[in-house]
mmCIF file of C-alpha atoms in Angstrom:
data_model
loop_
_atom_site.group_PDB
_atom_site.id
_atom_site.type_symbol
_atom_site.label_atom_id
_atom_site.label_comp_id
_atom_site.label_asym_id
_atom_site.label_seq_id
_atom_site.Cartn_x
_atom_site.Cartn_y
_atom_site.Cartn_z
ATOM 1 C CA TYR A 166 34.217 52.289 13.243
ATOM 2 C CA ILE A 167 32.498 50.727 10.124
ATOM 3 C CA ASP A 168 32.862 52.239 6.695
ATOM 4 C CA LYS A 169 29.669 53.562 5.066
ATOM 5 C CA GLU A 170 30.335 51.372 2.193
ATOM 6 C CA ASP A 171 30.889 48.031 3.961
ATOM 7 C CA ARG A 172 28.300 45.685 2.893
ATOM 8 C CA PHE A 173 28.110 44.176 6.316
ATOM 9 C CA ARG A 174 27.903 47.289 8.249
ATOM 10 C CA HIS A 175 24.245 46.717 9.512
ATOM 11 C CA SER A 176 25.224 43.243 10.586
ATOM 12 C CA LYS A 177 28.125 44.325 12.523
ATOM 13 C CA TRP A 178 26.290 47.151 14.309
ATOM 14 C CA LEU A 179 23.682 44.608 15.239
ATOM 15 C CA SER A 180 26.370 42.182 16.591
ATOM 16 C CA PHE A 181 27.941 45.186 18.591
ATOM 17 C CA MET A 182 24.490 46.012 19.986
ATOM 18 C CA ASN A 183 23.359 42.392 20.542
ATOM 19 C CA LYS A 184 25.925 41.727 23.352
ATOM 20 C CA ARG A 185 25.154 44.831 25.070
ATOM 21 C CA LEU A 186 21.448 44.580 24.804
ATOM 22 C CA ARG A 187 21.284 40.966 26.330
ATOM 23 C CA LEU A 188 23.597 42.118 29.154
ATOM 24 C CA ALA A 189 21.009 45.179 29.867
ATOM 25 C CA ARG A 190 18.111 42.875 29.881
ATOM 26 C CA ARG A 191 19.979 40.684 32.575
ATOM 27 C CA LEU A 192 20.657 43.804 34.680
ATOM 28 C CA LEU A 193 16.957 44.882 34.698
ATOM 29 C CA LYS A 194 14.701 44.224 37.778
ATOM 30 C CA GLU A 195 11.623 42.206 36.976
ATOM 31 C CA THR A 196 9.877 45.591 36.986
ATOM 32 C CA GLY A 197 12.417 47.343 35.018
ATOM 33 C CA ILE A 198 11.954 49.341 31.719
ATOM 34 C CA PHE A 199 14.469 49.697 29.001
ATOM 35 C CA VAL A 200 14.485 52.699 26.606
ATOM 36 C CA CYS A 201 16.650 52.850 23.480
ATOM 37 C CA ALA A 202 16.879 56.191 21.612
ATOM 38 C CA ILE A 203 17.827 55.739 17.807
ATOM 39 C CA ASP A 204 17.619 57.439 14.519
ATOM 40 C CA ASP A 205 16.519 56.368 11.074
ATOM 41 C CA TYR A 206 19.722 54.495 10.138
ATOM 42 C CA GLU A 207 19.238 51.390 12.261
ATOM 43 C CA VAL A 208 15.946 51.562 13.709
ATOM 44 C CA ALA A 209 14.350 48.778 11.619
ATOM 45 C CA GLY A 210 17.087 46.195 12.613
ATOM 46 C CA LEU A 211 17.237 47.395 16.225
ATOM 47 C CA LYS A 212 13.494 46.897 16.651
ATOM 48 C CA LEU A 213 13.665 43.307 15.366
ATOM 49 C CA LEU A 214 16.678 42.593 17.614
ATOM 50 C CA LEU A 215 15.002 44.023 20.777
ATOM 51 C CA ASP A 216 11.818 41.975 19.833
ATOM 52 C CA ASN A 217 13.924 38.843 19.944
ATOM 53 C CA ILE A 218 15.816 39.714 23.142
ATOM 54 C CA PHE A 219 12.925 41.282 25.161
ATOM 55 C CA GLY A 220 10.043 39.489 23.536
ATOM 56 C CA GLU A 221 7.716 41.312 21.127
ATOM 57 C CA GLN A 222 4.979 40.953 23.799
ATOM 58 C CA ASN A 223 7.082 43.206 26.104
ATOM 59 C CA ARG A 224 7.269 46.038 23.737
ATOM 60 C CA LEU A 225 5.515 49.005 25.340
ATOM 61 C CA GLY A 226 5.765 51.440 22.515
ATOM 62 C CA THR A 227 7.499 52.940 19.737
ATOM 63 C CA CYS A 228 7.661 56.838 20.333
ATOM 64 C CA ILE A 229 8.650 59.521 18.085
ATOM 65 C CA VAL A 230 10.499 62.561 19.500
ATOM 66 C CA VAL A 231 10.562 65.587 17.362
ATOM 67 C CA HIS A 232 14.014 66.942 18.267
ATOM 68 C CA ASN A 233 14.513 69.210 15.270
ATOM 69 C CA PRO A 234 11.139 70.959 14.205
ATOM 70 C CA GLY A 235 12.482 72.639 11.337
ATOM 71 C CA GLY A 236 14.036 69.482 9.725
ATOM 72 C CA ARG A 237 17.573 68.987 8.401
ATOM 73 C CA GLN A 238 17.436 71.334 5.424
ATOM 74 C CA ASP A 239 20.575 69.762 3.972
ATOM 75 C CA GLU A 240 18.810 66.597 3.183
ATOM 76 C CA LYS A 241 17.750 66.045 -0.515
ATOM 77 C CA PHE A 242 14.279 64.523 0.093
ATOM 78 C CA PHE A 243 12.581 64.573 3.255
ATOM 79 C CA PRO A 244 14.389 66.778 5.984
ATOM 80 C CA THR A 245 14.498 64.580 9.214
ATOM 81 C CA ALA A 246 12.806 66.185 12.270
ATOM 82 C CA HIS A 247 12.512 63.305 14.536
ATOM 83 C CA GLU A 248 14.051 60.339 16.230
ATOM 84 C CA TYR A 249 12.729 57.218 17.938
ATOM 85 C CA MET A 250 12.573 55.900 21.440
ATOM 86 C CA LEU A 251 12.007 52.051 21.580
ATOM 87 C CA VAL A 252 10.433 51.229 25.086
ATOM 88 C CA TYR A 253 10.300 47.645 26.428
ATOM 89 C CA ALA A 254 9.688 45.976 29.768
ATOM 90 C CA LYS A 255 11.553 43.032 31.037
ATOM 91 C CA ASN A 256 8.118 41.569 32.131
ATOM 92 C CA LYS A 257 5.154 43.690 30.706
ATOM 93 C CA THR A 258 2.831 42.259 33.419
ATOM 94 C CA SER A 259 5.102 43.589 36.203
ATOM 95 C CA ALA A 260 5.894 47.014 34.645
ATOM 96 C CA ASN A 261 4.243 50.380 35.006
ATOM 97 C CA ILE A 262 4.202 53.606 33.013
ATOM 98 C CA GLY A 263 3.227 56.764 34.941
ATOM 99 C CA THR A 264 1.670 60.001 33.745
ATOM 100 C CA LEU A 265 3.032 63.303 32.752
ATOM 101 C CA GLU A 266 1.897 66.739 34.178
ATOM 102 C CA LEU A 267 -1.105 68.108 32.495
ATOM 103 C CA SER A 268 0.067 70.250 29.325
ATOM 104 C CA ASP A 269 -1.295 73.921 29.220
ATOM 105 C CA GLU A 270 -3.350 72.868 26.307
ATOM 106 C CA LYS A 271 -4.939 70.114 28.303
ATOM 107 C CA ILE A 272 -5.577 72.363 31.281
ATOM 108 C CA GLN A 273 -7.290 74.999 28.896
ATOM 109 C CA GLN A 274 -9.889 72.384 28.030
ATOM 110 C CA TYR A 275 -11.409 72.666 31.504
ATOM 111 C CA LYS A 276 -13.289 75.859 30.553
ATOM 112 C CA GLN A 277 -16.527 75.253 32.705
ATOM 113 C CA SER A 278 -16.623 75.412 36.499
ATOM 114 C CA ASP A 279 -19.023 74.875 39.510
ATOM 115 C CA GLU A 280 -18.917 74.818 43.304
ATOM 116 C CA LEU A 281 -16.599 71.917 43.118
ATOM 117 C CA GLY A 282 -14.029 73.241 40.581
ATOM 118 C CA SER A 283 -13.126 73.338 36.739
ATOM 119 C CA TYR A 284 -14.449 70.629 34.356
ATOM 120 C CA LYS A 285 -15.162 69.721 30.673
ATOM 121 C CA LEU A 286 -17.965 67.720 29.460
ATOM 122 C CA ARG A 287 -18.007 64.504 27.500
ATOM 123 C CA GLY A 288 -21.103 62.176 26.486
ATOM 124 C CA PHE A 289 -22.321 59.870 29.096
ATOM 125 C CA ARG A 290 -23.165 57.291 26.181
ATOM 126 C CA ARG A 291 -20.045 55.368 25.229
ATOM 127 C CA SER A 292 -18.839 55.404 21.626
ATOM 128 C CA GLY A 293 -16.368 53.682 19.412
ATOM 129 C CA SER A 294 -15.110 50.211 20.170
ATOM 130 C CA ASN A 295 -16.637 48.098 22.989
ATOM 131 C CA SER A 296 -19.621 50.432 23.314
ATOM 132 C CA ARG A 297 -22.490 48.374 21.931
ATOM 133 C CA ARG A 298 -25.271 47.069 24.081
ATOM 134 C CA GLU A 299 -24.144 43.402 23.402
ATOM 135 C CA ASP A 300 -20.619 44.279 24.501
ATOM 136 C CA ARG A 301 -21.453 45.433 27.949
ATOM 137 C CA PRO A 302 -25.187 44.440 28.530
ATOM 138 C CA ASN A 303 -24.993 45.554 32.203
ATOM 139 C CA LEU A 304 -24.239 49.054 31.099
ATOM 140 C CA TYR A 305 -27.615 49.336 29.099
ATOM 141 C CA TYR A 306 -30.492 50.537 31.304
ATOM 142 C CA PRO A 307 -32.918 53.316 31.291
ATOM 143 C CA ILE A 308 -32.221 56.634 33.122
ATOM 144 C CA TYR A 309 -35.260 58.836 33.929
ATOM 145 C CA VAL A 310 -34.901 62.680 33.901
ATOM 146 C CA ASN A 311 -36.790 65.734 34.413
ATOM 147 C CA GLU A 312 -35.481 68.528 32.241
ATOM 148 C CA LYS A 313 -37.016 71.261 34.170
ATOM 149 C CA THR A 314 -35.711 70.250 37.617
ATOM 150 C CA SER A 315 -32.592 68.379 36.449
ATOM 151 C CA GLU A 316 -33.563 65.447 38.655
ATOM 152 C CA MET A 317 -32.196 62.104 37.549
ATOM 153 C CA SER A 318 -32.751 58.534 38.460
ATOM 154 C CA VAL A 319 -32.567 54.993 37.443
ATOM 155 C CA LYS A 320 -36.094 54.472 38.871
ATOM 156 C CA LYS A 321 -39.042 56.035 37.104
ATOM 157 C CA PHE A 322 -40.530 59.018 38.936
ATOM 158 C CA LYS A 323 -43.422 61.400 38.250
ATOM 159 C CA GLY A 324 -42.841 64.012 35.339
ATOM 160 C CA SER A 325 -39.805 62.129 34.149
ATOM 161 C CA ILE A 326 -38.863 60.808 30.653
ATOM 162 C CA GLU A 327 -36.825 57.985 29.682
ATOM 163 C CA LEU A 328 -33.475 58.066 28.282
ATOM 164 C CA LEU A 329 -31.678 55.052 26.843
ATOM 165 C CA PRO A 330 -28.093 54.938 25.331
ATOM 166 C CA ILE A 331 -29.170 54.858 21.655
ATOM 167 C CA ASP A 332 -27.135 56.828 19.095
ATOM 168 C CA ASP A 333 -28.408 59.010 16.291
ATOM 169 C CA ASN A 334 -28.133 55.822 13.868
ATOM 170 C CA GLY A 335 -30.389 53.945 16.207
ATOM 171 C CA ILE A 336 -27.602 51.628 17.427
ATOM 172 C CA GLU A 337 -28.025 50.477 20.966
ATOM 173 C CA ARG A 338 -24.898 51.584 22.885
ATOM 174 C CA CYS A 339 -24.141 51.577 26.584
ATOM 175 C CA TRP A 340 -23.535 54.020 29.305
ATOM 176 C CA ARG A 341 -20.054 54.789 30.855
ATOM 177 C CA TRP A 342 -21.097 53.617 34.395
ATOM 178 C CA ASN A 343 -23.314 50.887 35.736
ATOM 179 C CA ALA A 344 -26.608 51.935 37.569
ATOM 180 C CA ASP A 345 -25.163 51.990 41.103
ATOM 181 C CA THR A 346 -22.126 54.117 40.077
ATOM 182 C CA PHE A 347 -24.463 56.446 38.423
ATOM 183 C CA GLU A 348 -26.748 56.974 41.352
ATOM 184 C CA GLU A 349 -23.667 57.374 43.575
ATOM 185 C CA LYS A 350 -21.948 60.122 41.288
ATOM 186 C CA LYS A 351 -24.806 61.811 39.525
ATOM 187 C CA LEU A 352 -25.041 64.853 41.646
ATOM 188 C CA SER A 353 -21.326 65.841 41.355
ATOM 189 C CA TYR A 354 -20.464 64.419 37.973
ATOM 190 C CA ILE A 355 -23.458 64.319 35.630
ATOM 191 C CA GLU A 356 -25.020 67.208 33.703
ATOM 192 C CA LEU A 357 -28.447 67.173 31.975
ATOM 193 C CA LYS A 358 -28.050 69.338 28.904
ATOM 194 C CA LYS A 359 -29.964 69.996 25.624
ATOM 195 C CA VAL A 360 -28.173 69.937 22.424
ATOM 196 C CA LYS A 361 -29.667 70.309 18.946
ATOM 197 C CA GLY A 362 -33.208 69.911 20.582
ATOM 198 C CA GLN A 363 -32.255 66.683 22.161
ATOM 199 C CA ILE A 364 -31.773 66.061 25.887
ATOM 200 C CA GLY A 365 -28.517 64.187 26.809
ATOM 201 C CA LEU A 366 -26.486 63.204 29.723
ATOM 202 C CA TYR A 367 -23.076 64.323 30.053
ATOM 203 C CA VAL A 368 -19.994 63.484 32.451
ATOM 204 C CA LYS A 369 -18.204 66.363 34.122
ATOM 205 C CA GLU A 370 -14.423 65.293 33.587
ATOM 206 C CA ARG A 371 -12.945 67.334 36.416
ATOM 207 C CA GLU A 372 -9.478 68.780 36.396
ATOM 208 C CA GLN A 373 -8.675 67.973 40.004
ATOM 209 C CA ASP A 374 -9.569 64.170 39.289
ATOM 210 C CA ASN A 375 -7.094 64.045 36.500
ATOM 211 C CA VAL A 376 -3.865 62.713 38.005
ATOM 212 C CA GLY A 377 -1.821 63.345 34.829
ATOM 213 C CA GLU A 378 -1.728 62.928 31.209
ATOM 214 C CA LYS A 379 -0.674 59.699 29.542
ATOM 215 C CA PRO A 380 2.308 59.901 27.439
ATOM 216 C CA LYS A 381 1.525 59.498 23.640
ATOM 217 C CA THR A 382 3.554 57.716 21.067
ATOM 218 C CA ILE A 383 4.516 61.264 19.700
ATOM 219 C CA TRP A 384 6.651 63.461 21.947
ATOM 220 C CA ASN A 385 6.394 66.943 20.333
ATOM 221 C CA LYS A 386 7.113 69.909 22.747
ATOM 222 C CA PRO A 387 9.503 72.712 22.088
ATOM 223 C CA LYS A 388 11.451 71.815 25.283
ATOM 224 C CA TYR A 389 12.380 68.370 23.671
ATOM 225 C CA ALA A 390 14.325 70.005 20.742
ATOM 226 C CA ALA A 391 18.025 69.217 20.478
ATOM 227 C CA VAL A 392 18.793 72.936 20.640
ATOM 228 C CA SER A 393 17.505 72.777 24.304
ATOM 229 C CA GLY A 394 20.282 70.353 25.218
ATOM 230 C CA THR A 395 22.856 72.492 23.334
ATOM 231 C CA SER A 396 22.071 75.588 25.244
ATOM 232 C CA THR A 397 22.005 73.774 28.538
ATOM 233 C CA LEU A 398 25.569 72.432 28.037
ATOM 234 C CA LYS A 399 26.729 75.989 27.057
ATOM 235 C CA SER A 400 25.056 77.465 30.069
ATOM 236 C CA ILE A 401 26.813 74.776 32.380
ATOM 237 C CA PHE A 402 30.177 75.268 31.068
ATOM 238 C CA ASN A 403 29.686 79.206 30.506
ATOM 239 C CA THR A 404 30.802 79.160 26.939
ATOM 240 C CA THR A 405 29.279 80.014 23.408
ATOM 241 C CA ASN A 406 31.426 77.149 21.802
ATOM 242 C CA LYS A 407 29.907 73.814 20.953
ATOM 243 C CA ILE A 408 30.644 71.339 23.749
ATOM 244 C CA PHE A 409 29.227 68.058 22.436
ATOM 245 C CA ASP A 410 27.357 67.034 19.095
ATOM 246 C CA TYR A 411 23.493 66.677 19.363
ATOM 247 C CA PRO A 412 23.229 66.342 23.343
ATOM 248 C CA LYS A 413 19.590 65.333 24.360
ATOM 249 C CA SER A 414 17.204 67.727 26.075
ATOM 250 C CA VAL A 415 17.314 67.444 29.779
ATOM 251 C CA ASN A 416 13.504 68.081 29.589
ATOM 252 C CA LEU A 417 13.032 65.164 27.396
ATOM 253 C CA ILE A 418 14.868 62.764 29.961
ATOM 254 C CA VAL A 419 13.212 64.166 32.964
ATOM 255 C CA ASP A 420 9.880 63.428 31.527
ATOM 256 C CA LEU A 421 10.902 60.006 30.421
ATOM 257 C CA LEU A 422 12.286 59.200 33.953
ATOM 258 C CA GLN A 423 8.919 60.696 35.356
ATOM 259 C CA ILE A 424 6.908 57.828 33.812
ATOM 260 C CA THR A 425 9.328 55.056 33.770
ATOM 261 C CA THR A 426 11.060 55.220 37.350
ATOM 262 C CA ASN A 427 9.810 55.551 40.870
ATOM 263 C CA LYS A 428 11.685 57.782 43.811
ATOM 264 C CA THR A 429 14.031 54.938 44.576
ATOM 265 C CA SER A 430 15.065 53.790 41.207
ATOM 266 C CA LEU A 431 18.475 53.030 39.869
ATOM 267 C CA ILE A 432 18.978 54.240 36.385
ATOM 268 C CA LEU A 433 21.821 52.807 34.120
ATOM 269 C CA ASP A 434 22.849 54.607 30.865
ATOM 270 C CA PHE A 435 25.604 52.959 29.223
ATOM 271 C CA PHE A 436 25.912 55.159 26.227
ATOM 272 C CA ALA A 437 26.067 58.247 28.517
ATOM 273 C CA GLY A 438 27.477 60.721 26.291
ATOM 274 C CA SER A 439 27.714 64.088 27.718
ATOM 275 C CA GLY A 440 25.777 63.008 30.775
ATOM 276 C CA THR A 441 22.219 64.210 30.173
ATOM 277 C CA THR A 442 20.670 61.423 31.953
ATOM 278 C CA GLY A 443 22.659 62.031 35.323
ATOM 279 C CA GLN A 444 21.491 65.658 35.210
ATOM 280 C CA ALA A 445 18.014 64.521 34.580
ATOM 281 C CA VAL A 446 18.043 62.261 37.378
ATOM 282 C CA LEU A 447 19.242 65.013 39.922
ATOM 283 C CA GLU A 448 16.627 67.498 38.564
ATOM 284 C CA LEU A 449 13.755 64.978 38.972
ATOM 285 C CA ASN A 450 14.942 64.120 42.394
ATOM 286 C CA GLN A 451 14.933 67.765 43.519
ATOM 287 C CA GLN A 452 11.475 68.217 41.785
ATOM 288 C CA ASP A 453 9.632 65.255 43.739
ATOM 289 C CA LYS A 454 11.927 64.842 46.658
ATOM 290 C CA GLY A 455 13.174 61.446 45.203
ATOM 291 C CA ASN A 456 16.086 59.418 46.005
ATOM 292 C CA ARG A 457 17.007 57.873 42.566
ATOM 293 C CA GLN A 458 20.602 56.976 41.741
ATOM 294 C CA PHE A 459 22.406 56.657 38.497
ATOM 295 C CA ILE A 460 25.200 54.990 36.822
ATOM 296 C CA LEU A 461 26.750 56.528 33.822
ATOM 297 C CA CYS A 462 29.062 54.664 31.440
ATOM 298 C CA THR A 463 31.087 56.141 28.588
ATOM 299 C CA ASN A 464 34.470 55.685 26.863
ATOM 300 C CA ASN A 465 36.780 58.509 27.084
ATOM 301 C CA GLU A 466 37.011 59.167 23.481
ATOM 302 C CA ASN A 467 38.270 62.891 22.990
ATOM 303 C CA GLN A 468 38.295 62.911 26.776
ATOM 304 C CA ILE A 469 34.513 63.345 26.767
ATOM 305 C CA CYS A 470 34.280 61.660 30.416
ATOM 306 C CA GLU A 471 37.030 63.721 32.013
ATOM 307 C CA GLU A 472 36.303 66.994 30.322
ATOM 308 C CA VAL A 473 32.414 66.801 29.700
ATOM 309 C CA THR A 474 30.488 64.241 31.303
ATOM 310 C CA TYR A 475 32.035 64.279 35.060
ATOM 311 C CA PRO A 476 32.464 68.028 35.102
ATOM 312 C CA ARG A 477 28.915 68.459 33.944
ATOM 313 C CA ILE A 478 27.476 66.428 36.788
ATOM 314 C CA LYS A 479 29.831 67.990 39.227
ATOM 315 C CA LYS A 480 28.570 71.619 37.974
ATOM 316 C CA VAL A 481 24.945 70.604 38.275
ATOM 317 C CA ILE A 482 25.733 69.525 42.071
ATOM 318 C CA GLU A 483 27.506 72.586 42.892
ATOM 319 C CA GLY A 484 25.577 75.195 40.954
ATOM 320 C CA TYR A 485 26.238 76.949 37.603
ATOM 321 C CA SER A 486 25.308 80.246 36.178
ATOM 322 C CA ASP A 487 22.233 81.293 37.935
ATOM 323 C CA LYS A 488 21.242 77.895 38.997
ATOM 324 C CA LYS A 489 21.454 76.667 42.548
ATOM 325 C CA GLY A 490 23.049 73.632 43.315
ATOM 326 C CA ILE A 491 21.515 70.223 43.897
ATOM 327 C CA SER A 492 22.345 68.242 47.049
ATOM 328 C CA ALA A 493 23.938 65.011 45.760
ATOM 329 C CA ASN A 494 27.448 63.289 45.285
ATOM 330 C CA VAL A 495 29.219 61.958 42.269
ATOM 331 C CA LYS A 496 32.393 59.834 41.853
ATOM 332 C CA TYR A 497 33.765 58.214 38.714
ATOM 333 C CA PHE A 498 35.927 55.179 37.970
ATOM 334 C CA LYS A 499 38.139 54.263 35.165
ATOM 335 C CA THR A 500 38.142 50.585 33.963
ATOM 336 C CA ASP A 501 40.975 48.723 32.891
ATOM 337 C CA TYR A 502 42.033 45.098 31.918
ATOM 338 C CA VAL A 503 42.915 42.958 34.938
ATOM 339 C CA PRO A 504 46.187 41.174 34.428
ATOM 340 C CA TYR A 505 46.999 37.708 35.518
ATOM 341 C CA VAL A 506 46.693 37.546 39.422
ATOM 342 C CA LEU A 507 49.649 35.392 40.309
ATOM 343 C CA THR A 508 50.955 36.714 43.546
ATOM 344 C CA ASP A 509 49.564 37.946 47.012
ATOM 345 C CA ASN A 510 50.766 41.421 45.918
ATOM 346 C CA ASP A 511 48.684 41.195 42.722
ATOM 347 C CA LYS A 512 45.703 40.300 45.029
ATOM 348 C CA ARG A 513 46.320 43.172 47.276
ATOM 349 C CA THR A 514 46.524 45.686 44.366
ATOM 350 C CA LEU A 515 43.284 44.297 42.882
ATOM 351 C CA VAL A 516 41.528 44.608 46.037
ATOM 352 C CA SER A 517 42.728 48.152 46.628
ATOM 353 C CA LYS A 518 41.224 49.112 43.216
ATOM 354 C CA SER A 519 37.946 47.425 43.484
ATOM 355 C CA THR A 520 37.034 48.188 47.208
ATOM 356 C CA GLU A 521 35.121 51.312 46.278
ATOM 357 C CA LEU A 522 33.098 49.781 43.697
ATOM 358 C CA LEU A 523 32.270 46.935 45.940
ATOM 359 C CA CYS A 524 31.140 49.437 48.599
ATOM 360 C CA ILE A 525 28.934 51.155 46.212
ATOM 361 C CA SER A 526 27.563 47.823 45.146
ATOM 362 C CA GLU A 527 26.588 46.866 48.701
ATOM 363 C CA ASN A 528 25.362 50.382 49.279
ATOM 364 C CA THR A 529 27.868 50.664 52.184
ATOM 365 C CA PHE A 530 29.963 53.461 50.685
#
């Protein structure tokens, strides 16, 4: 515990974190991903420390999580409504970030439909960066179309007019696909449409082809709010009393695990708190038939491990309130300092206390 008036409080905190973060990196697989949730107080120093340990080039993103949409109204200046998630890879070239399920807002964008399903339109001519003719010369070519018959081809035909990817300012752009891909997909994915008196080509972005939504740097959904984490705990323990200060939303961690893990991942949370990560792993396994495992570590300050973390996971497995149980198992161990091992009896005692951990380590439990 460091006094708020301590001139070296930031330095001491970083020293405390430095040892743990270096060890965490050593424990990561080559494809592993590290996520650290942090508030305003230490985020600046922590980001520099993580850049130093993991390498700035391995930083995947700095995300903002809106966990208190109304903001803390007791603050004098700017009511805090968010915290941060700093995301790093052990090796960026080996890491992978998955996608989230499409949001209702995104699904509603697919308003048009044809015999192949729902879709939305976007211009076939590229725009923005890397869209000029000189950037992608192989994507600049004429397309011939007939407005009346909707026929399209990269080869000129009778009754056709020529379209080139030139924007309203006369800048030569390029198409989204090369000529071969255009010919292959035009019947299912290209629509000829007249907008403001001008004929244009549009891509049908189909809902069925969208495997998911890329996670953005701002995570702002009602289900991520801290109040969700609080109500979940109260439901699990069947009480109206506060169980734990500022528990994270299970929904937030489930989505985080969905994009950073696969079905056989091992997830370590070494500041486990109330055990949200453990519950999230169990729920995600149930959703996608995964076989993820988790290791939670926490001190037992105020008996949190014995009275909150472990009972919570146990109740999730067995079922609580109107929630059915989840097929899994859980065991917890207490750590202690090892005394000097001098006699054969000392060795026997040490072996008996460490056998189960060794079995778990070797997956032969």
